[in-house]
JSON list of C-alpha atoms in Angstrom, two decimals:
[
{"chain": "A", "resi": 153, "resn": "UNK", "atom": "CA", "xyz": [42.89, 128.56, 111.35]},
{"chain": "A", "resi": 154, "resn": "UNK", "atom": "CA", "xyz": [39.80, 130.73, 111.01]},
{"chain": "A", "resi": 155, "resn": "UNK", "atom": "CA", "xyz": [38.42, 128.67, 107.78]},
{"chain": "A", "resi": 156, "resn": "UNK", "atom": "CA", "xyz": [41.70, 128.10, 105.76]},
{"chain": "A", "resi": 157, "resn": "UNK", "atom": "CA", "xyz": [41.90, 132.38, 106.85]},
{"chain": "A", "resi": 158, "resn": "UNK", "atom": "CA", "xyz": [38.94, 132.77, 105.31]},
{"chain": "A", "resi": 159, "resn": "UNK", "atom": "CA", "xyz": [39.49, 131.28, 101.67]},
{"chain": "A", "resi": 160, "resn": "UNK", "atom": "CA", "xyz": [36.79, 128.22, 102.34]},
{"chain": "A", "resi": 161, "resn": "UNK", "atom": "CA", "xyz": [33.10, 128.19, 102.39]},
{"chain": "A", "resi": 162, "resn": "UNK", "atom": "CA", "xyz": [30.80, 124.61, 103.36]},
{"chain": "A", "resi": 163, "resn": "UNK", "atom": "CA", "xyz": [28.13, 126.11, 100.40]},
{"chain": "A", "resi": 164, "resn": "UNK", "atom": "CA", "xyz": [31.29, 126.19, 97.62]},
{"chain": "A", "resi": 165, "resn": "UNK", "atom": "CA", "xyz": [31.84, 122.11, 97.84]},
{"chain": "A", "resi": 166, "resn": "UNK", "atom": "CA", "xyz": [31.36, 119.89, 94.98]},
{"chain": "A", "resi": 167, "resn": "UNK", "atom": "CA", "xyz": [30.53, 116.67, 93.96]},
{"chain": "A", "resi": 168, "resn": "UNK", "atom": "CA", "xyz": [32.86, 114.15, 92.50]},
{"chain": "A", "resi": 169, "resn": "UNK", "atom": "CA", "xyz": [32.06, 112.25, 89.51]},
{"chain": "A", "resi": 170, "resn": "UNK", "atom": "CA", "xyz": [32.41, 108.22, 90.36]},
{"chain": "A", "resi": 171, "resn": "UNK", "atom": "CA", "xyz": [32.37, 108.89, 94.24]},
{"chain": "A", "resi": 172, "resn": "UNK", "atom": "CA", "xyz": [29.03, 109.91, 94.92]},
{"chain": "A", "resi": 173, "resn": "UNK", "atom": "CA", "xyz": [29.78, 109.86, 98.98]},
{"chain": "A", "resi": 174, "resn": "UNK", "atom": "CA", "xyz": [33.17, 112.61, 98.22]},
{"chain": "A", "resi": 175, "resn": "UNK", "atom": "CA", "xyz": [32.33, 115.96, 98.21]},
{"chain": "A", "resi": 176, "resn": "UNK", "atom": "CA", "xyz": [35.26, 118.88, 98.20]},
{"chain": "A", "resi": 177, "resn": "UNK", "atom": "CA", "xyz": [36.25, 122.17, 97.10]},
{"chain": "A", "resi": 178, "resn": "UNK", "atom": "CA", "xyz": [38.47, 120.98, 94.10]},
{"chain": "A", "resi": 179, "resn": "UNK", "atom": "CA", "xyz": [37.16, 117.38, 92.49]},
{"chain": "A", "resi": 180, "resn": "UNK", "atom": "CA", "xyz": [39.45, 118.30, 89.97]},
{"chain": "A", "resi": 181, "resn": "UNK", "atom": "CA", "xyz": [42.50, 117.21, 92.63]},
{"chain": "A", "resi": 182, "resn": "UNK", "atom": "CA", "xyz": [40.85, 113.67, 92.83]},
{"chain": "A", "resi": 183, "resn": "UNK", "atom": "CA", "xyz": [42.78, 111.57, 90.95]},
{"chain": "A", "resi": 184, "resn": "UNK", "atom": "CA", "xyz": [45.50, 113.89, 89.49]},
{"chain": "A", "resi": 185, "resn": "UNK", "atom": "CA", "xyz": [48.75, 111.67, 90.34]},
{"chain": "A", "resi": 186, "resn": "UNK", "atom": "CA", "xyz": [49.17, 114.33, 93.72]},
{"chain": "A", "resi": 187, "resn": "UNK", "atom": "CA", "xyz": [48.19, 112.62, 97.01]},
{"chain": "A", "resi": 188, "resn": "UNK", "atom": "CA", "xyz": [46.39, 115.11, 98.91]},
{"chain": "A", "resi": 189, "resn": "UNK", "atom": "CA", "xyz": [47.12, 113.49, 102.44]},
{"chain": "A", "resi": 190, "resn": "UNK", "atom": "CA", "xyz": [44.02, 114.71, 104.52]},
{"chain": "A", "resi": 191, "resn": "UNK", "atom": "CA", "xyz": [40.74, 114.59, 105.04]},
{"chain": "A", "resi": 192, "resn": "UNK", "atom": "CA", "xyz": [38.03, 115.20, 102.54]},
{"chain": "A", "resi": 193, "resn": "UNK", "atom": "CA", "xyz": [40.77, 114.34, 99.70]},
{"chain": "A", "resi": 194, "resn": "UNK", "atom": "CA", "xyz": [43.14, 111.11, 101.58]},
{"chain": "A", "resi": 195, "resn": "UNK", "atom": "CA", "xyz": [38.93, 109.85, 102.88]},
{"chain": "A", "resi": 196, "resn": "UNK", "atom": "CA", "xyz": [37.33, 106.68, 101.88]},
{"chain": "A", "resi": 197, "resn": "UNK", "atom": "CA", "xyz": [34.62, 108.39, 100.49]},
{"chain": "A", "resi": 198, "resn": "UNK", "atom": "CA", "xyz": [37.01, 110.55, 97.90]},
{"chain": "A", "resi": 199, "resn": "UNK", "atom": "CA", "xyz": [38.76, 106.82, 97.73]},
{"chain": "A", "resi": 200, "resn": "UNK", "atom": "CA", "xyz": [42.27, 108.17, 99.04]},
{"chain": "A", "resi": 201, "resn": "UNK", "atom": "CA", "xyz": [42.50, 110.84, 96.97]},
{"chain": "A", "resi": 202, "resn": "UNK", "atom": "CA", "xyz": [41.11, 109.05, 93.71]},
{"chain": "A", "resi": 203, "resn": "UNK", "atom": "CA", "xyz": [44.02, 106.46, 94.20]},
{"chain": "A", "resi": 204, "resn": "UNK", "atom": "CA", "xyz": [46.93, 108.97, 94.62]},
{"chain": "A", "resi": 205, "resn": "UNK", "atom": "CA", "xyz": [47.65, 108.51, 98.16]},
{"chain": "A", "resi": 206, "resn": "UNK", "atom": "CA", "xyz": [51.11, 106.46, 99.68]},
{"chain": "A", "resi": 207, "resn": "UNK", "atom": "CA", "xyz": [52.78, 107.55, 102.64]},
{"chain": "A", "resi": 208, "resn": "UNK", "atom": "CA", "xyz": [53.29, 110.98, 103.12]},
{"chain": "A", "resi": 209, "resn": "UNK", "atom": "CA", "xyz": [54.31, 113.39, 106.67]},
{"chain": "A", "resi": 210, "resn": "UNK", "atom": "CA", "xyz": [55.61, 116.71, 106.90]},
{"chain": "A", "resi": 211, "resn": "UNK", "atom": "CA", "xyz": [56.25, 117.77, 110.09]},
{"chain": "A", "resi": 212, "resn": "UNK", "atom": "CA", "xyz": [53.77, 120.20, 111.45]},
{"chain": "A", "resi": 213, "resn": "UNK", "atom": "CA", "xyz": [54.49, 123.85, 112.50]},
{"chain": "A", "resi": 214, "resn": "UNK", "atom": "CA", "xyz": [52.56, 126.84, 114.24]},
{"chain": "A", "resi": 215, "resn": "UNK", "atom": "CA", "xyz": [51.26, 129.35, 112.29]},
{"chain": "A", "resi": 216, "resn": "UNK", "atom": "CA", "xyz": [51.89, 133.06, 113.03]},
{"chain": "A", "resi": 217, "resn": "UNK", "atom": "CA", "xyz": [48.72, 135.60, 113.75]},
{"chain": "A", "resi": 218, "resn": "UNK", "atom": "CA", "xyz": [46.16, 132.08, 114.33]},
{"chain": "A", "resi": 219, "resn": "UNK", "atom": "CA", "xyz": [46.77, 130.91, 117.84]},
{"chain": "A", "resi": 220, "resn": "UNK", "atom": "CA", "xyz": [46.29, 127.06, 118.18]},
{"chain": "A", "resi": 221, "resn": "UNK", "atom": "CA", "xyz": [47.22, 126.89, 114.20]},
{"chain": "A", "resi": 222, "resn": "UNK", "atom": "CA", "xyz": [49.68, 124.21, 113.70]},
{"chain": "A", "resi": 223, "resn": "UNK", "atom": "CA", "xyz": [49.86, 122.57, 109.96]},
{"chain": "A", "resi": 224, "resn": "UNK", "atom": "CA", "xyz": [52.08, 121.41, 107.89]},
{"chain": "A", "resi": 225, "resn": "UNK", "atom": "CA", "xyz": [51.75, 124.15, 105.12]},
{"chain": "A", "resi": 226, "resn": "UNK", "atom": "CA", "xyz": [51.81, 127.41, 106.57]},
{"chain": "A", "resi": 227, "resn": "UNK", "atom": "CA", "xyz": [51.66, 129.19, 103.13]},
{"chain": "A", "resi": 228, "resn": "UNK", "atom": "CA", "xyz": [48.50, 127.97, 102.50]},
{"chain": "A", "resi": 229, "resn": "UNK", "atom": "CA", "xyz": [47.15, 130.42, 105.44]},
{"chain": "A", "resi": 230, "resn": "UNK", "atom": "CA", "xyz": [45.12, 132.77, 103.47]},
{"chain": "A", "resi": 231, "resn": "UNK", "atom": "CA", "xyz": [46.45, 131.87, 99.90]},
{"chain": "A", "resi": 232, "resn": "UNK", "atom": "CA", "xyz": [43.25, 132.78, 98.24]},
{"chain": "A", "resi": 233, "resn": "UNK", "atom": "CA", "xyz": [42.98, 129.15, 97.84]},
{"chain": "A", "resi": 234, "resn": "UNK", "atom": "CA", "xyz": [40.60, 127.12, 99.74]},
{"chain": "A", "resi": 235, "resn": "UNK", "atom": "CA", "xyz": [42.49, 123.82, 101.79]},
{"chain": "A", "resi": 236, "resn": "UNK", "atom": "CA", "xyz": [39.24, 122.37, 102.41]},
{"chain": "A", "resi": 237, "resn": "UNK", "atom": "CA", "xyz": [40.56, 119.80, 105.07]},
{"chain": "A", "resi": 238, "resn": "UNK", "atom": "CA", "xyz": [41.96, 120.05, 108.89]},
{"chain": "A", "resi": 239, "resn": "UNK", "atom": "CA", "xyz": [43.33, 121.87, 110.45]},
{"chain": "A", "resi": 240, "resn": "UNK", "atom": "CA", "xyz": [43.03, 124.58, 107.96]},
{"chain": "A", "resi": 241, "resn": "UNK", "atom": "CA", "xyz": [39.29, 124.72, 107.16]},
{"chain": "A", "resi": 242, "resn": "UNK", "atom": "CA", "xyz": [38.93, 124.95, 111.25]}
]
């Protein structure tokens, strides 16, 4: 998804306090009563998502202009926010 369509950089992650293993684009989202379902948020490390994480699935669909992107949020393609997790920060 060419990097979340640009929107992510490795160099703009940050650390989270009280997980010293999780680092991510928004720490802020750690722990905020929102299960972000994927990896670096849903991780061990981040401690699913601070605690937020149950089941979740939303069924994935192709993206149009990124061949071989297929996610479950296609409006976060180039949203001037960075998804720092697969498949969009690929």
């Amino acid at each position: 998804c060419s990097w979340d369509g640009g929107d992510c950089k490795e160099s703009d992650r940050k650390p989270v306090d009280g997980y010293p293993s999780c680092m991510v684009h928004h720490p802020e989202v750690i722990g905020d009563n929102f299960c972000h379902d994927y990896p670096p948020y849903n991780t061990e490390a981040c401690s699913w998502d601070g605690g937020d994480c149950k089941d979740f699935y939303r069924k994935p669909v192709p993206v149009d202009g990124y061949p071989d992107c297929i996610v479950h949020y296609p409006e976060y393609i180039g949203d001037n926010f960075c998804d720092d997790y697969p498949p969009y920060n690929t």
